[in-house]
């Protein structure tokens, strides 16, 4: 394992070169941060490797430039030639898409804490080149920051006979192994790794906590706004077969990725029509989720954590206040009467929940109640119940909620938290929003600094700066313009969902 700067070119006055296990890479200094982009951690997932577990990247001779982000994995609206090629290499190199990126403030033997970002995107999108996930600001806070591309959609999360499930998460594990074997040469401490992710990335982290193949690869975890959807193999197989039937009759591995993304898009447009046969997942924005196969992913995270899995991992978990507003505030996102009725019929824990919500939130409009139900079922309550499960299992757990927002339309919506932590929501963007609060631009920088400081403190020491969570006091860090520590704010919703058990989603009529 490379573990020192001996024989490596790390001067801040020239292009830094680092020797990894597979070969040397050349990055660049961007101000006071060394950045290495597009380092391959696995072989291209095509040809013989398609729909298979990732294969560690082979060795190369000489020095490989790591100056540009790697090409994105197959996904909708990706125009690379890989989208039209079922196998083999492509002329623009877009088959070499399993890459990662490193930002480091110190390439010496600094043994800095390492933060590995797992991006969200509804299990449909993943591109580490997104400017919203630039790791420079976090690196300047005293950590080595790593991000990655991993497979999504049919390539990464469909159930395919003869192929391992959860291939996208297996990619994440392969990237974490690369971190273990190489990060010391970039100034990081391989024994002090924190995984953090949001939305689908947060749910992947909850899965990683209980996956035997991920054991020992990280010391701490931060799960932000995790959706509570984990599929049975039976449900995943039914959904995947429906998508595949729209693509062709024949072997999936002979289809170009574009055929599969187009087929998935066609099914997504009609997903609410499948609610009676697929259950509540049909009312979500995506047909994919981690699959509980009993092997790679032995059980749903709540049950496994409650039994003591990952009790040696420090865990920080939380959500935003107005999660689902991201979707309903978009043009055309306002719910119809039919969508509101379906939400209360299929998403709520009991048949009386609609009246329970009306009682707890008497001033809410029907549209606001729809927002609340989706927010609670998909994001807030799965996160809270994960904290309860971790506590039951004996693990150290901290809870947070982001309540601050800069505009009235979206509120503290899904995705706002990671923009603040990365520092990629600029004051100018905030000022330019049509419903921005008068002091929002100043508050943005302040709230972002406080959250980022707490995240870095947690990654460094395991202590984010407030008391651990327990189900009796429900101590929660609440991020407003000035952060406070108080009992969990969403008590009304908590009571409604108190007896609900999050677990494995299956076909509604399966026996």
XYZ file of N, CA and C in Angstrom, residues 95-237:
429
model
N -16.373 4.229 -22.379
C -16.602 2.953 -21.704
C -15.835 2.891 -20.385
N -14.778 3.698 -20.236
C -13.946 3.684 -19.027
C -14.559 4.625 -17.996
N -15.743 4.261 -17.505
C -16.559 5.204 -16.732
C -16.535 4.966 -15.228
N -15.940 3.877 -14.752
C -15.878 3.642 -13.314
C -14.608 4.297 -12.774
N -14.738 5.585 -12.496
C -13.607 6.392 -12.052
C -13.956 7.124 -10.767
N -12.921 7.636 -10.104
C -13.117 8.437 -8.898
C -12.221 9.667 -8.936
N -12.448 10.557 -7.995
C -11.763 11.844 -7.946
C -11.298 12.105 -6.526
N -10.161 12.773 -6.389
C -9.581 13.053 -5.077
C -9.221 14.527 -4.981
N -9.636 15.158 -3.888
C -9.214 16.511 -3.539
C -8.426 16.421 -2.223
N -7.219 16.955 -2.202
C -6.407 16.870 -0.986
C -5.703 18.192 -0.722
N -5.737 18.676 0.535
C -5.006 19.893 0.879
C -3.555 19.629 1.245
N -3.160 18.352 1.364
C -1.807 18.019 1.813
C -1.450 16.632 1.305
N -0.529 16.563 0.362
C -0.137 15.280 -0.216
C 1.014 14.621 0.542
N 1.421 15.206 1.654
C 2.442 14.573 2.470
C 1.847 13.468 3.322
N 2.617 13.029 4.298
C 2.152 11.959 5.190
C 1.284 12.557 6.293
N 0.215 13.230 5.884
C -0.603 14.010 6.823
C -1.608 13.164 7.582
N -1.999 12.009 7.034
C -3.004 11.135 7.663
C -4.264 11.908 8.026
N -4.783 12.655 7.036
C -6.006 13.431 7.245
C -7.229 12.518 7.208
N -8.312 12.919 7.882
C -9.554 12.155 7.739
C -10.007 12.161 6.284
N -10.645 11.079 5.883
C -11.092 10.910 4.491
C -12.613 10.908 4.466
N -13.188 11.687 3.557
C -14.634 11.699 3.359
C -14.930 11.237 1.939
N -15.694 10.146 1.824
C -16.022 9.556 0.525
C -17.496 9.835 0.233
N -17.737 10.609 -0.820
C -19.087 11.048 -1.177
C -19.741 10.050 -2.128
N -20.981 9.640 -1.780
C -21.785 8.782 -2.647
C -23.001 9.599 -3.078
N -22.962 10.015 -4.318
C -23.963 10.923 -4.867
C -25.308 10.236 -5.024
N -26.384 11.012 -4.900
C -27.718 10.499 -5.158
C -28.106 10.654 -6.619
N -29.417 10.593 -6.883
C -29.896 10.713 -8.255
C -30.950 9.689 -8.614
N -31.771 9.283 -7.630
C -32.900 8.356 -7.822
C -32.476 7.020 -8.421
N -31.242 6.613 -8.236
C -30.700 5.372 -8.814
C -30.759 5.393 -10.333
N -30.958 6.584 -10.905
C -31.062 6.747 -12.349
C -29.948 7.617 -12.917
N -29.387 8.494 -12.088
C -28.380 9.446 -12.536
C -27.180 9.391 -11.603
N -25.990 9.537 -12.172
C -24.780 9.622 -11.355
C -23.648 10.137 -12.229
N -23.160 11.324 -11.903
C -22.058 11.914 -12.648
C -21.247 12.756 -11.676
N -20.084 12.256 -11.302
C -19.280 12.955 -10.291
C -18.708 14.259 -10.807
N -18.885 14.566 -12.093
C -18.440 15.848 -12.635
C -19.395 16.984 -12.285
N -20.511 16.688 -11.637
C -21.464 17.746 -11.285
C -20.778 18.842 -10.481
N -20.885 20.097 -10.907
C -20.245 21.187 -10.148
C -20.815 21.356 -8.748
N -21.998 20.813 -8.498
C -22.591 20.906 -7.156
C -21.872 20.010 -6.157
N -21.075 19.051 -6.661
C -20.364 18.118 -5.779
C -18.856 18.326 -5.838
N -18.436 19.539 -6.127
C -17.012 19.849 -6.139
C -16.466 19.761 -4.716
N -15.376 19.008 -4.537
C -14.881 18.723 -3.195
C -13.870 19.700 -2.649
N -13.578 20.790 -3.364
C -12.490 21.684 -2.948
C -12.761 22.342 -1.600
N -13.968 22.824 -1.377
C -14.258 23.531 -0.121
C -14.151 22.592 1.074
N -14.646 21.372 0.926
C -14.497 20.405 2.009
C -13.026 20.088 2.250
N -12.257 19.924 1.182
C -10.834 19.625 1.349
C -10.126 20.745 2.099
N -10.477 21.995 1.796
C -9.859 23.128 2.503
C -10.221 23.133 3.986
N -11.257 22.392 4.339
C -11.648 22.293 5.750
C -10.835 21.254 6.501
N -9.927 20.576 5.797
C -9.013 19.673 6.491
C -9.244 18.196 6.285
N -9.860 17.822 5.159
C -10.077 16.405 4.875
C -9.602 16.102 3.462
N -9.375 14.823 3.188
C -9.202 14.350 1.819
C -10.575 13.909 1.333
N -11.034 14.506 0.231
C -12.381 14.258 -0.278
C -12.311 13.376 -1.518
N -13.176 12.368 -1.578
C -13.225 11.438 -2.701
C -14.665 11.347 -3.195
N -14.847 11.358 -4.503
C -16.158 11.069 -5.093
C -15.969 10.052 -6.208
N -17.058 9.485 -6.694
C -16.952 8.373 -7.647
C -18.129 8.356 -8.600
N -17.939 7.704 -9.738
C -19.031 7.267 -10.600
C -19.356 5.819 -10.267
N -20.640 5.482 -10.209
C -21.061 4.092 -10.037
C -22.263 3.839 -10.933
N -22.473 2.580 -11.296
C -23.540 2.244 -12.235
C -24.924 2.504 -11.647
N -25.834 2.955 -12.495
C -27.204 3.258 -12.086
C -28.166 2.602 -13.073
N -29.467 2.777 -12.819
C -30.485 2.266 -13.720
C -30.408 0.756 -13.875
N -30.750 0.279 -15.064
C -30.715 -1.157 -15.333
C -29.308 -1.713 -15.177
N -28.302 -0.934 -15.581
C -26.921 -1.408 -15.493
C -26.523 -1.694 -14.047
N -26.998 -0.860 -13.113
C -26.525 -0.953 -11.741
C -27.491 -1.546 -10.736
N -28.819 -1.481 -10.998
C -29.771 -1.851 -9.948
C -30.902 -2.770 -10.404
N -30.944 -3.164 -11.669
C -31.982 -4.109 -12.093
C -31.659 -5.510 -11.585
N -32.708 -6.294 -11.383
C -32.522 -7.712 -11.059
C -32.453 -8.475 -12.375
N -31.306 -9.091 -12.637
C -31.065 -9.809 -13.887
C -30.606 -11.220 -13.540
N -31.296 -12.198 -14.063
C -30.949 -13.592 -13.779
C -29.503 -13.878 -14.178
N -28.769 -14.495 -13.260
C -27.384 -14.828 -13.520
C -26.396 -13.734 -13.208
N -26.888 -12.555 -12.818
C -26.012 -11.427 -12.480
C -26.177 -11.085 -11.005
N -25.136 -10.557 -10.354
C -25.303 -10.143 -8.957
C -26.219 -8.934 -8.857
N -27.009 -8.882 -7.808
C -27.826 -7.697 -7.546
C -26.950 -6.576 -6.996
N -27.517 -5.378 -6.980
C -26.864 -4.226 -6.337
C -25.484 -3.925 -6.918
N -25.381 -4.014 -8.247
C -24.078 -3.781 -8.879
C -23.573 -2.361 -8.647
N -24.485 -1.402 -8.559
C -24.067 -0.036 -8.273
C -23.422 0.086 -6.906
N -23.945 -0.651 -5.927
C -23.345 -0.620 -4.592
C -22.040 -1.406 -4.587
N -21.965 -2.465 -5.366
C -20.687 -3.181 -5.478
C -19.606 -2.274 -6.077
N -20.002 -1.391 -6.997
C -19.043 -0.396 -7.501
C -18.551 0.496 -6.367
N -19.478 0.921 -5.508
C -19.092 1.772 -4.374
C -18.101 1.044 -3.466
N -18.336 -0.244 -3.239
C -17.423 -1.029 -2.411
C -16.052 -1.129 -3.076
N -16.041 -1.304 -4.405
C -14.763 -1.353 -5.120
C -14.017 -0.032 -4.972
N -14.733 1.091 -5.021
C -14.092 2.389 -4.839
C -13.561 2.539 -3.418
N -14.298 2.030 -2.431
C -13.825 2.084 -1.042
C -12.582 1.214 -0.852
N -12.502 0.100 -1.561
C -11.280 -0.703 -1.496
C -10.105 0.054 -2.103
N -10.363 0.769 -3.187
C -9.312 1.607 -3.772
C -8.841 2.640 -2.743
N -9.785 3.249 -2.029
C -9.427 4.220 -0.992
C -8.557 3.555 0.072
N -8.956 2.389 0.525
C -8.173 1.681 1.547
C -6.737 1.456 1.080
N -6.564 1.097 -0.179
C -5.251 0.702 -0.684
C -4.379 1.867 -1.144
N -4.993 3.037 -1.401
C -4.251 4.107 -2.059
C -4.293 5.469 -1.376
N -5.241 5.702 -0.486
C -5.485 7.082 -0.054
C -4.366 7.650 0.797
N -3.553 6.811 1.440
C -2.444 7.337 2.240
C -1.482 8.147 1.385
N -1.301 7.753 0.127
C -0.398 8.476 -0.762
C -0.934 9.858 -1.120
N -2.217 10.083 -0.900
C -2.833 11.384 -1.178
C -2.990 12.222 0.098
N -2.397 11.765 1.197
C -2.479 12.499 2.448
C -3.588 12.061 3.371
N -4.311 10.977 3.027
C -5.429 10.535 3.836
C -5.082 9.380 4.757
N -5.937 9.184 5.747
C -5.785 8.097 6.709
C -6.756 6.976 6.345
N -6.280 5.840 5.841
C -7.191 4.764 5.453
C -7.934 4.146 6.624
N -7.495 4.440 7.844
C -8.195 3.936 9.026
C -9.210 4.935 9.576
N -9.373 6.063 8.903
C -10.353 7.063 9.347
C -11.139 7.560 8.137
N -11.970 6.661 7.604
C -12.769 6.951 6.416
C -14.227 7.121 6.824
N -14.845 8.201 6.348
C -16.270 8.453 6.539
C -16.952 8.430 5.186
N -17.969 7.590 5.024
C -18.803 7.636 3.828
C -19.969 8.565 4.111
N -20.295 9.422 3.145
C -21.465 10.276 3.313
C -22.157 10.399 1.975
N -23.478 10.454 2.019
C -24.244 10.504 0.787
C -25.657 10.973 1.051
N -26.328 11.373 -0.015
C -27.651 11.978 0.103
C -28.623 11.292 -0.839
N -29.876 11.198 -0.430
C -30.943 10.594 -1.218
C -30.592 9.141 -1.535
N -30.546 8.751 -2.826
C -30.176 7.380 -3.152
C -28.803 7.043 -2.586
N -27.900 8.025 -2.554
C -26.597 7.801 -1.942
C -26.698 7.524 -0.459
N -27.623 8.205 0.227
C -27.834 7.948 1.657
C -28.400 6.570 1.910
N -29.281 6.107 1.031
C -29.839 4.761 1.178
C -28.787 3.700 0.872
N -27.908 3.979 -0.098
C -26.808 3.041 -0.361
C -25.907 2.934 0.871
N -25.691 4.050 1.551
C -24.866 4.011 2.762
C -25.541 3.180 3.843
N -26.859 3.312 4.001
C -27.559 2.477 4.974
C -27.392 1.005 4.620
N -27.394 0.693 3.315
C -27.146 -0.690 2.888
C -25.712 -1.108 3.183
N -24.753 -0.234 2.882
C -23.342 -0.555 3.134
C -23.091 -0.887 4.602
N -23.825 -0.237 5.488
C -23.656 -0.487 6.919
C -23.868 -1.957 7.272
N -24.728 -2.634 6.527
C -25.104 -4.005 6.910
C -24.659 -5.039 5.891
N -23.852 -4.643 4.909
C -23.358 -5.578 3.896
C -22.022 -6.169 4.343
N -21.928 -7.479 4.473
C -20.672 -8.099 4.925
C -19.467 -7.727 4.065
N -19.665 -7.557 2.752
C -18.538 -7.257 1.868
C -17.989 -5.845 2.069
N -18.736 -4.986 2.778
C -18.268 -3.623 3.042
C -17.624 -3.486 4.416
N -17.646 -4.540 5.206
C -17.140 -4.475 6.578
C -15.661 -4.071 6.584
N -15.327 -3.130 7.450
C -13.952 -2.702 7.632
C -13.479 -1.643 6.664
N -14.317 -1.235 5.719
C -13.882 -0.260 4.716
C -14.128 1.181 5.136
N -14.907 1.409 6.181
C -15.128 2.771 6.676
C -15.415 2.718 8.169
N -15.149 3.834 8.816
C -15.265 3.929 10.268
C -16.511 4.695 10.702
N -16.939 5.602 9.821
C -18.098 6.445 10.138
C -18.972 6.575 8.894
N -20.230 6.954 9.132
C -21.161 7.075 8.014
C -22.137 8.208 8.280
N -22.469 8.934 7.214
C -23.477 10.003 7.280
C -24.505 9.720 6.192
N -25.740 9.464 6.604
C -26.826 9.193 5.666
C -27.788 10.373 5.670
N -27.863 11.063 4.532
C -28.680 12.264 4.410
C -29.900 11.976 3.535
N -31.090 12.187 4.087
C -32.340 12.092 3.328
C -32.472 10.761 2.593
N -32.244 9.669 3.314
C -32.329 8.353 2.679
C -33.775 7.997 2.352
N -34.077 7.576 1.114
C -35.404 7.037 0.829
C -35.527 5.643 1.436
N -36.701 5.332 1.949
C -36.875 4.075 2.674
C -37.334 2.934 1.807
N -36.844 2.841 0.575
C -37.290 1.799 -0.344
C -36.175 0.789 -0.583
N -36.402 -0.435 -0.132
C -35.517 -1.571 -0.380
C -36.402 -2.703 -0.892
N -36.052 -3.273 -2.041
C -36.938 -4.194 -2.745
C -36.627 -5.649 -2.415
N -37.667 -6.467 -2.414
C -37.463 -7.913 -2.447
C -36.998 -8.296 -3.851
N -36.363 -9.456 -3.958
C -35.962 -9.928 -5.289
C -37.183 -10.112 -6.188
N -38.275 -10.544 -5.598
C -39.494 -10.786 -6.376
C -40.031 -9.491 -6.979
N -40.090 -8.431 -6.184
C -40.544 -7.136 -6.691
C -39.565 -6.598 -7.737
N -38.263 -6.654 -7.433
C -37.262 -6.139 -8.374
C -37.302 -6.891 -9.692
N -37.482 -8.219 -9.623
C -37.529 -9.017 -10.849
C -38.735 -8.642 -11.701
